[in-house]
Short mmCIF file of C-alpha atoms in Angstrom, two decimals:
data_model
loop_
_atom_site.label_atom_id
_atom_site.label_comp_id
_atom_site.label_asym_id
_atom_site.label_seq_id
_atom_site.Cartn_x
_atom_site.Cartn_y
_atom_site.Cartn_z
CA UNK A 5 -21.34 -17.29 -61.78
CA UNK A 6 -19.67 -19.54 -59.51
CA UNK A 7 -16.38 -17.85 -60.41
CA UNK A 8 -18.04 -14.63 -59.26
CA UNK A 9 -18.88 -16.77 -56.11
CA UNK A 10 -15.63 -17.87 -55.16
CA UNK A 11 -14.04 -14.45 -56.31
CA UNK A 12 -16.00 -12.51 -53.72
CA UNK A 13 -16.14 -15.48 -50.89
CA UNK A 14 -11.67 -14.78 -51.13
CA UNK A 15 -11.75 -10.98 -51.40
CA UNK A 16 -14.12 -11.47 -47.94
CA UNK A 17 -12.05 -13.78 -46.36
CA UNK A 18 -8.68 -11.78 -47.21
CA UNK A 19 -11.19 -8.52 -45.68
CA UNK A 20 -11.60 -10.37 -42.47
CA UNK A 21 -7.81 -11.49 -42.46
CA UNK A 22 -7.12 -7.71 -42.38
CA UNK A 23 -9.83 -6.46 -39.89
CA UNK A 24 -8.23 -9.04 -37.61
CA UNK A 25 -4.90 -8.49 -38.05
CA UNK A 26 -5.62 -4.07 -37.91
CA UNK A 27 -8.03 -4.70 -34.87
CA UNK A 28 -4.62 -6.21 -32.75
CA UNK A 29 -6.86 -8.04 -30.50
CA UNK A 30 -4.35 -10.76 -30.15
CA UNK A 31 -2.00 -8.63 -28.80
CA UNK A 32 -1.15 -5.21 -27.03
CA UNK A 33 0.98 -2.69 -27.66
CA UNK A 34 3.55 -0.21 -25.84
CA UNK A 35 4.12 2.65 -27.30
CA UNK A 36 7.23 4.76 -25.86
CA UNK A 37 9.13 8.13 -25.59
CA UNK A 38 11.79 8.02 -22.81
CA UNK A 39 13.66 11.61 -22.86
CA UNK A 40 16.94 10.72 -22.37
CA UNK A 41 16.63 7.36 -23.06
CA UNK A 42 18.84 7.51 -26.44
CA UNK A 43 19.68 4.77 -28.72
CA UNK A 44 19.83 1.03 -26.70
CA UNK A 45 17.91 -2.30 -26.18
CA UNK A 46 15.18 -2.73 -23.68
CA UNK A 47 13.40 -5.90 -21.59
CA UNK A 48 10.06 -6.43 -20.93
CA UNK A 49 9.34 -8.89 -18.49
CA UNK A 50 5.75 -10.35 -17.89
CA UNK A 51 3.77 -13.03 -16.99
CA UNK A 52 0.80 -14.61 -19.77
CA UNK A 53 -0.59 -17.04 -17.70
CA UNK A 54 1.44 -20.01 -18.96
CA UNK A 55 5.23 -18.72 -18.40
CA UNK A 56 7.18 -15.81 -17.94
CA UNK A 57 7.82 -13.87 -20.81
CA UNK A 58 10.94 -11.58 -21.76
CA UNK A 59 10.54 -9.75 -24.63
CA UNK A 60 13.12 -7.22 -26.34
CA UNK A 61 12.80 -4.46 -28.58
CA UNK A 62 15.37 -1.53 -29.45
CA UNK A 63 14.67 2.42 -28.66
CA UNK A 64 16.22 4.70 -31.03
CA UNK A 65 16.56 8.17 -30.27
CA UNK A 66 14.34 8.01 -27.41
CA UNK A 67 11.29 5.93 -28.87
CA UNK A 68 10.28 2.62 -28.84
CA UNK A 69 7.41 0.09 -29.86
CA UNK A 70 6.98 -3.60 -27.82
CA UNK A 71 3.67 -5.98 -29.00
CA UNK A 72 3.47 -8.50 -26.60
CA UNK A 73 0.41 -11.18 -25.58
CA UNK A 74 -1.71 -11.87 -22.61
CA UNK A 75 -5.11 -12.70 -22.97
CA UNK A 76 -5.65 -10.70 -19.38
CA UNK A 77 -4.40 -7.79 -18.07
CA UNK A 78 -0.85 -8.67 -16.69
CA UNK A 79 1.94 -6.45 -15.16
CA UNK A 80 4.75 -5.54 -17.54
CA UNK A 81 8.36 -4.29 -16.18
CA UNK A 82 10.18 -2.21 -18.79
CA UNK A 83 13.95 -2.92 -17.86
CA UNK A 84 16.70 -0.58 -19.49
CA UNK A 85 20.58 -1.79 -19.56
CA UNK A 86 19.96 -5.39 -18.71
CA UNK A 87 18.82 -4.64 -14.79
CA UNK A 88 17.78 -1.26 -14.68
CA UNK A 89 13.84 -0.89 -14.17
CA UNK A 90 12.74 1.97 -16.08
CA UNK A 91 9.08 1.79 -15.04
CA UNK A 92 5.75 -0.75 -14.83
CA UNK A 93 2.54 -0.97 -17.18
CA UNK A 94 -0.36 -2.73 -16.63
CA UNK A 95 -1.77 -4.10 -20.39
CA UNK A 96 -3.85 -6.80 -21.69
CA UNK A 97 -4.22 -8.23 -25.81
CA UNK A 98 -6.24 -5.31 -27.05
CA UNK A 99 -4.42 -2.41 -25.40
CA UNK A 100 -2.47 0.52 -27.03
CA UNK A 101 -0.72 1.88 -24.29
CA UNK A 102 1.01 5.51 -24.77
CA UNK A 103 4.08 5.90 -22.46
CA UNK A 104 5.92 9.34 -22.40
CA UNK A 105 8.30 9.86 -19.25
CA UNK A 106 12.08 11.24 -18.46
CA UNK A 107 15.07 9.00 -18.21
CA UNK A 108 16.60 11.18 -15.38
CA UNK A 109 13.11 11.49 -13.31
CA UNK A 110 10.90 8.79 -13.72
CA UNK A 111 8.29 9.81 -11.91
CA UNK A 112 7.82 12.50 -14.49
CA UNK A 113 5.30 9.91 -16.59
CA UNK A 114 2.49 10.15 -18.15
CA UNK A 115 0.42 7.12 -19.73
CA UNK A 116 -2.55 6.69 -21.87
CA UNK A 117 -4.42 3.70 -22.64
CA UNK A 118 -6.22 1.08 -19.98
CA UNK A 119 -7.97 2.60 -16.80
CA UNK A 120 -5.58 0.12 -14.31
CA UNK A 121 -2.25 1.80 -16.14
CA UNK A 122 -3.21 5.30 -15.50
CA UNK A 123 -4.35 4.26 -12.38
CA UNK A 124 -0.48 2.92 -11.10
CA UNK A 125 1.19 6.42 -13.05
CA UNK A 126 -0.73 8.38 -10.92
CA UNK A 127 -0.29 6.61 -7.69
CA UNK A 128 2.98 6.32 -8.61
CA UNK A 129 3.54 10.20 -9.38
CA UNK A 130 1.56 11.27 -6.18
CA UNK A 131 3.44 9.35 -3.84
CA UNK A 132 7.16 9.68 -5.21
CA UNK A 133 8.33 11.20 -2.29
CA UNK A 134 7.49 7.85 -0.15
CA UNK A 135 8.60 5.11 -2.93
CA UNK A 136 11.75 7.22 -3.74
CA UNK A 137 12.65 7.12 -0.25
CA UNK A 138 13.47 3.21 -0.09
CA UNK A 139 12.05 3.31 3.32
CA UNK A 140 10.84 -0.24 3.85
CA UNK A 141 8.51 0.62 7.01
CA UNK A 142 6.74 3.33 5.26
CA UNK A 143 6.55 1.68 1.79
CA UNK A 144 4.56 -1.04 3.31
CA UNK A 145 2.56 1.05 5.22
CA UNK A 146 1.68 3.25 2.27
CA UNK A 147 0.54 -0.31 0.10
CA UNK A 148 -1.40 -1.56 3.56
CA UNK A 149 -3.52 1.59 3.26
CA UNK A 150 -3.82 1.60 -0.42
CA UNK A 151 -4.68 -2.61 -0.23
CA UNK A 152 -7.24 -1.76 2.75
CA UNK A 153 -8.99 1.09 0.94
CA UNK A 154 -9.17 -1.08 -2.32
CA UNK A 155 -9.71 -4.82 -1.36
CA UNK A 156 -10.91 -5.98 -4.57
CA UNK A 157 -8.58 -3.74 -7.08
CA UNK A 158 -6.06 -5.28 -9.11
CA UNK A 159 -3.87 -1.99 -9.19
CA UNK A 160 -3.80 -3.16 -4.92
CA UNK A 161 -2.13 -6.40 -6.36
CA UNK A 162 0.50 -4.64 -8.41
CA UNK A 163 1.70 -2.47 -5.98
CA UNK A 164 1.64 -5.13 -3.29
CA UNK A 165 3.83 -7.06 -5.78
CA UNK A 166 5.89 -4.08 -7.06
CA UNK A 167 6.89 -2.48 -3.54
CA UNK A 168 5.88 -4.53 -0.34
CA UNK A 169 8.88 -5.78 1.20
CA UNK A 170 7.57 -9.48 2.95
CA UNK A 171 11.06 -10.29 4.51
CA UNK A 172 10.14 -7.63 7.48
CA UNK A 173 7.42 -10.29 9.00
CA UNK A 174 6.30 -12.81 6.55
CA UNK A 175 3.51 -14.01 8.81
CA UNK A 176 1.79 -10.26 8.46
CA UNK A 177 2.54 -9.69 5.11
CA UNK A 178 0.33 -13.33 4.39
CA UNK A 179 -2.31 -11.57 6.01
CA UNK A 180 -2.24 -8.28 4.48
CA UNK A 181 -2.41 -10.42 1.54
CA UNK A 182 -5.24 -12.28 2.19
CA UNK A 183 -7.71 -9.39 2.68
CA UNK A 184 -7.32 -8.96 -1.27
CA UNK A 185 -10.75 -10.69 -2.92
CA UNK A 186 -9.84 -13.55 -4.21
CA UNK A 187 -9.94 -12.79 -8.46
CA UNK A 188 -7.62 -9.98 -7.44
CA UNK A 189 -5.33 -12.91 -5.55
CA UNK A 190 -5.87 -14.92 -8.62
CA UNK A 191 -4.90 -12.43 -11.59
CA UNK A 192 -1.50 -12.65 -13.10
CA UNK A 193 0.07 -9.64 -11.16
CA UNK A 194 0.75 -11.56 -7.78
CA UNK A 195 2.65 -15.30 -9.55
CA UNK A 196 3.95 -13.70 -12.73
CA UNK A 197 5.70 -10.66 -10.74
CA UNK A 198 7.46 -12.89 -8.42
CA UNK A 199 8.47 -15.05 -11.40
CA UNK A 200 10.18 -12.20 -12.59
CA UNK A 201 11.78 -10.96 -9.07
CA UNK A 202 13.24 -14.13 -9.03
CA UNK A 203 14.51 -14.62 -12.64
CA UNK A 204 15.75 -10.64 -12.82
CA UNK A 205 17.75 -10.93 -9.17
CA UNK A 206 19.35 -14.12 -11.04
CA UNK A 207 20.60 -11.49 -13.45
CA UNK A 208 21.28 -8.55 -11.23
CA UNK A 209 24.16 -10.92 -9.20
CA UNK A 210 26.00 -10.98 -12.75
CA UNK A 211 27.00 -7.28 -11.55
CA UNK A 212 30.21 -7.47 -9.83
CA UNK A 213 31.05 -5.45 -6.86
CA UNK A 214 33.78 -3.22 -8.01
CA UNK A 215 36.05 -0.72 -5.55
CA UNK A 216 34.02 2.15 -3.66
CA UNK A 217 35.01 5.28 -3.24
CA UNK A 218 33.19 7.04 -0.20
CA UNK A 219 32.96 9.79 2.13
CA UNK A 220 33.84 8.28 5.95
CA UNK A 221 33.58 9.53 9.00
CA UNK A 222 36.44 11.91 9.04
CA UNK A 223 35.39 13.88 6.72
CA UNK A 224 37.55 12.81 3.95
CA UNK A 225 37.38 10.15 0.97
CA UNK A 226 37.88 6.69 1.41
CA UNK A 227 38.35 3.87 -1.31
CA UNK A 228 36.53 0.06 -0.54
CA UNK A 229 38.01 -2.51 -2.18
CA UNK A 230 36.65 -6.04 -2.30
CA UNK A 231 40.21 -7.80 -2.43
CA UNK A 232 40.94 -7.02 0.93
CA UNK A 233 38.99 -9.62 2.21
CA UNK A 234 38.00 -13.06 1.62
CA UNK A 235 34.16 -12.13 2.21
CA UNK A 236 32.51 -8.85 2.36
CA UNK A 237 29.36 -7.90 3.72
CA UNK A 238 27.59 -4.57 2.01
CA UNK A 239 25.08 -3.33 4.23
CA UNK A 240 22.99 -0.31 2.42
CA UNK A 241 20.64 1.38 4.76
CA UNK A 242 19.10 4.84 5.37
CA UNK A 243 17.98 6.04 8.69
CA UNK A 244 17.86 4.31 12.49
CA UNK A 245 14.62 2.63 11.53
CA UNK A 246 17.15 0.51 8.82
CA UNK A 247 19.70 -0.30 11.52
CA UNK A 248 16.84 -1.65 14.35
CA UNK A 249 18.20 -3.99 17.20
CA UNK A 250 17.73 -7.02 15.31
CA UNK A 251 20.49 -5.73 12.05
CA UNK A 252 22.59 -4.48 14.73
CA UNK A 253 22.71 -7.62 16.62
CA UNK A 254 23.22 -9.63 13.66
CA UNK A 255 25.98 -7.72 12.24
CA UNK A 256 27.95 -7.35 15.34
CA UNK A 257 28.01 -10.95 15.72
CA UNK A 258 29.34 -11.30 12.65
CA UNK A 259 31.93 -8.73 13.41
CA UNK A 260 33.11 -10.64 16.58
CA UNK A 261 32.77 -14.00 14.92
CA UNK A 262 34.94 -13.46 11.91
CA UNK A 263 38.59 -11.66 11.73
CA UNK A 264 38.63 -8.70 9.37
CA UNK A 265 40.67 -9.75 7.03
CA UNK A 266 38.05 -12.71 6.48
CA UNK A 267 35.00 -10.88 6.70
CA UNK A 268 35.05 -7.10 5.84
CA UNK A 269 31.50 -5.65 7.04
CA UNK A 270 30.65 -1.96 4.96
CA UNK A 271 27.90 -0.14 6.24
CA UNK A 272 26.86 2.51 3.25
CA UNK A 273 24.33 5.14 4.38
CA UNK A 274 21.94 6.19 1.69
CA UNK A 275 20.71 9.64 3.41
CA UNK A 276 20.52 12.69 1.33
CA UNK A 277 22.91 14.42 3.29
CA UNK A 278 26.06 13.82 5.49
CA UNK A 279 24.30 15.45 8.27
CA UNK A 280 21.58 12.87 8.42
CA UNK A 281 24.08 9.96 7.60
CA UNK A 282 26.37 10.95 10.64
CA UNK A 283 23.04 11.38 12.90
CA UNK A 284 21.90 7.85 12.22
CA UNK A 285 25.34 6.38 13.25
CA UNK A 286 25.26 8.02 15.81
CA UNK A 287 21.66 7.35 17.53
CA UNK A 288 22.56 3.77 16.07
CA UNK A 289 26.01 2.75 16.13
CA UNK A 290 27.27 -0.94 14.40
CA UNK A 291 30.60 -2.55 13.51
CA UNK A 292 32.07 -2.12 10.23
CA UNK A 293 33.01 0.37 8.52
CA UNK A 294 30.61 3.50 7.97
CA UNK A 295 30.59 4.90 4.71
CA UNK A 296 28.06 7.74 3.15
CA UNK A 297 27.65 7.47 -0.77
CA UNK A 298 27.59 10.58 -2.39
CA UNK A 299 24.10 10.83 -4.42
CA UNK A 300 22.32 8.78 -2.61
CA UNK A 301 20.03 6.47 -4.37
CA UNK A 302 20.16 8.29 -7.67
CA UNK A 303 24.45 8.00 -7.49
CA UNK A 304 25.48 5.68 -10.81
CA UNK A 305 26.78 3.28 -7.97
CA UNK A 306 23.46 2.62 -6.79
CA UNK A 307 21.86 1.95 -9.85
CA UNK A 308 24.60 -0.40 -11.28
CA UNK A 309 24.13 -2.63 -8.42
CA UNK A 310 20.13 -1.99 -8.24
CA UNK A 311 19.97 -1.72 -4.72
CA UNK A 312 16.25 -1.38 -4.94
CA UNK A 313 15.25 -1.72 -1.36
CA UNK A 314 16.61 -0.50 2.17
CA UNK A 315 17.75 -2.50 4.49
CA UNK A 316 19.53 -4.41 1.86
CA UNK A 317 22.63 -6.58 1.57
CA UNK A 318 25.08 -8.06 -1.15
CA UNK A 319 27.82 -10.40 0.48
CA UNK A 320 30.93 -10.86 -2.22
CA UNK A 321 34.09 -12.40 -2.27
CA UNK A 322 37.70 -10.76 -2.99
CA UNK A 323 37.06 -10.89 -6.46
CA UNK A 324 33.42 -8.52 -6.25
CA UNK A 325 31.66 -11.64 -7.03
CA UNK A 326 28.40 -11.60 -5.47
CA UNK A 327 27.29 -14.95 -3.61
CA UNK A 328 23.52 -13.88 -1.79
CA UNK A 329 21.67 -10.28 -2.78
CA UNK A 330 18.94 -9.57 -0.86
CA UNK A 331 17.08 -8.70 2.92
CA UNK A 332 17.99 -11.58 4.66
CA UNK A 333 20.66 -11.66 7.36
CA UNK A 334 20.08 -15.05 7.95
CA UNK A 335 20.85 -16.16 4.62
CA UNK A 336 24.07 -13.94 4.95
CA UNK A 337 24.58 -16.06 8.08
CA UNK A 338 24.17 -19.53 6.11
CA UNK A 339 26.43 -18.36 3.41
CA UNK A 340 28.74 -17.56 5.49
CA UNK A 341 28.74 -21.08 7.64
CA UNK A 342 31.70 -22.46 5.21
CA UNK A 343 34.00 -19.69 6.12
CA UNK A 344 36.48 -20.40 9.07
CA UNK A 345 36.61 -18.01 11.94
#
């Protein structure tokens, strides 16, 4: 009898062992189909309220499976080829999240699981044509409306931390901040995202900047190539509204300050056509030399160097080795203070 006992007391303690184990409460689950997307290893980068976490795991022929932990709903960045962010998903333990999108258009995506992931797919999808523009100004002012309409929503908190560009005015973005409520200010998408901005730039200045080759303004091909210079100053942009007084001041006192042949200043326009490019150097003309990059932001020059947001700025030496990545032109400036005029 007590062998019967202790018989059935295991079998129901190996049962409950397995219902836990099956239920995946512990954990939560991506499940993906990237068309396109081939055989190679992918990052996920996330925050679990105690660290950032990177996890890997290995699509082949297009599909992939990542299990990952956070006892609340945190913001995972899928990251193909080291640097390359393939998309976002919002997950907590407990989730099965379905992912099916397009390597070559990725806001082609569809998601099932959570409420908050479908949520950022489909504001994602319906405003493409803004967020694919890199167009600082009208980024932010698409998250300010989203953030004003929906106060106490954490998908408000991922976007803020997925696309609104503070380096403009600091002092406003704090306030646009603050009219979150504050369990939305306190979730794990705000801290853990920045976490992994700052870790995954880290990475991204591993890229070296290798010779250009660009349309210029006379209508024929041109070739940039860092060794030319002891410094060089990339300046990506798109549009006037990326060259406003303040750039243009900045880099033409850079361009008087320092000889050429110290300082090389490249001004790549990101339009979609040369038309556009050669209208916004003309309404707003700066020193260095103006190139147009053929592709825009989808060119394979683009991506390898991840220039995610416009204005933005790499400063290298003669070798392509990148020193400062980012929005700052004063930073440029600092970097720059150890190099003789």
């Amino acid at each position: 009898m007590k062998v019967k006992y202790l018989y059935n007391l295991f079998a129901a303690l190996i049962l409950v062992v397995l219902v836990s184990a099956c239920s995946g409460g512990d954990s939560f689950r991506i499940k993906g189909k990237v068309e396109g997307l081939g055989t190679r290893n992918l990052r996920f980068y996330y925050y679990d309220g105690k660290a950032l976490q990177v996890g890997l795991a290995s699509a082949i022929n297009d599909e992939f499976n990542f299990e990952g932990r956070s006892d609340e709903e945190t913001l995972i960045t899928i990251v193909v080829n080291q640097t390359n962010v393939l998309t976002h998903v919002i997950a907590e333990n407990g989730d099965d999240i379905e992912l099916n999108m397009s390597l070559n258009d990725d806001k082609n995506i569809s998601v099932k699981g959570n409420d908050d992931a479908k949520s950022l797919v489909e504001f994602i999808t319906s405003n493409a044509k803004i967020l694919d523009s890199k167009n600082t100004s009208s980024i932010n002012s698409l998250i300010e409306k989203q953030i004003a309409g929906n106060p106490d929503s954490r998908l408000s908190a991922a976007l803020f931390a997925i696309y609104y560009d503070s380096s403009i005015n600091p002092v406003h973005a704090d306030s646009v901040l603050m009219t979150m409520s504050e369990k939305v200010l306190n979730s794990r998408f705000i801290s853990g995202y920045q976490s992994m901005l700052a870790r995954f730039e880290s990475e991204k200045m591993s890229e070296p900047v290798l010779p250009l080759t660009m349309y210029c303004e006379k209508d024929s091909m041109t070739t940039f190539n860092p060794k030319n210079s002891v410094r060089n100053l990339l300046v990506f942009s798109s549009g006037a509204d990326s060259r406003h007084d303040v750039i243009k001041n900045i880099v033409d006192s850079l361009a008087r300050k320092y000889d050429k042949k110290k300082l090389a200043i490249v001004n790549i326009g990101l339009e979609n056509d040369t038309a556009a490019w050669k209208n916004t150097i003309r309404q707003e003309p700066m020193s260095g030399l103006n190139l147009w990059m053929p592709g825009s932001v989808a060119s394979p020059v683009i991506r390898r160097l991840n220039i995610s947001r416009i204005p933005m700025y790499i400063l290298c030496d003669s070798t392509g080795r990148q020193i400062y990545r980012g929005e700052s032109l004063n930073a440029i400036c600092d970097s720059l203070s150890s190099l003789t005029e």
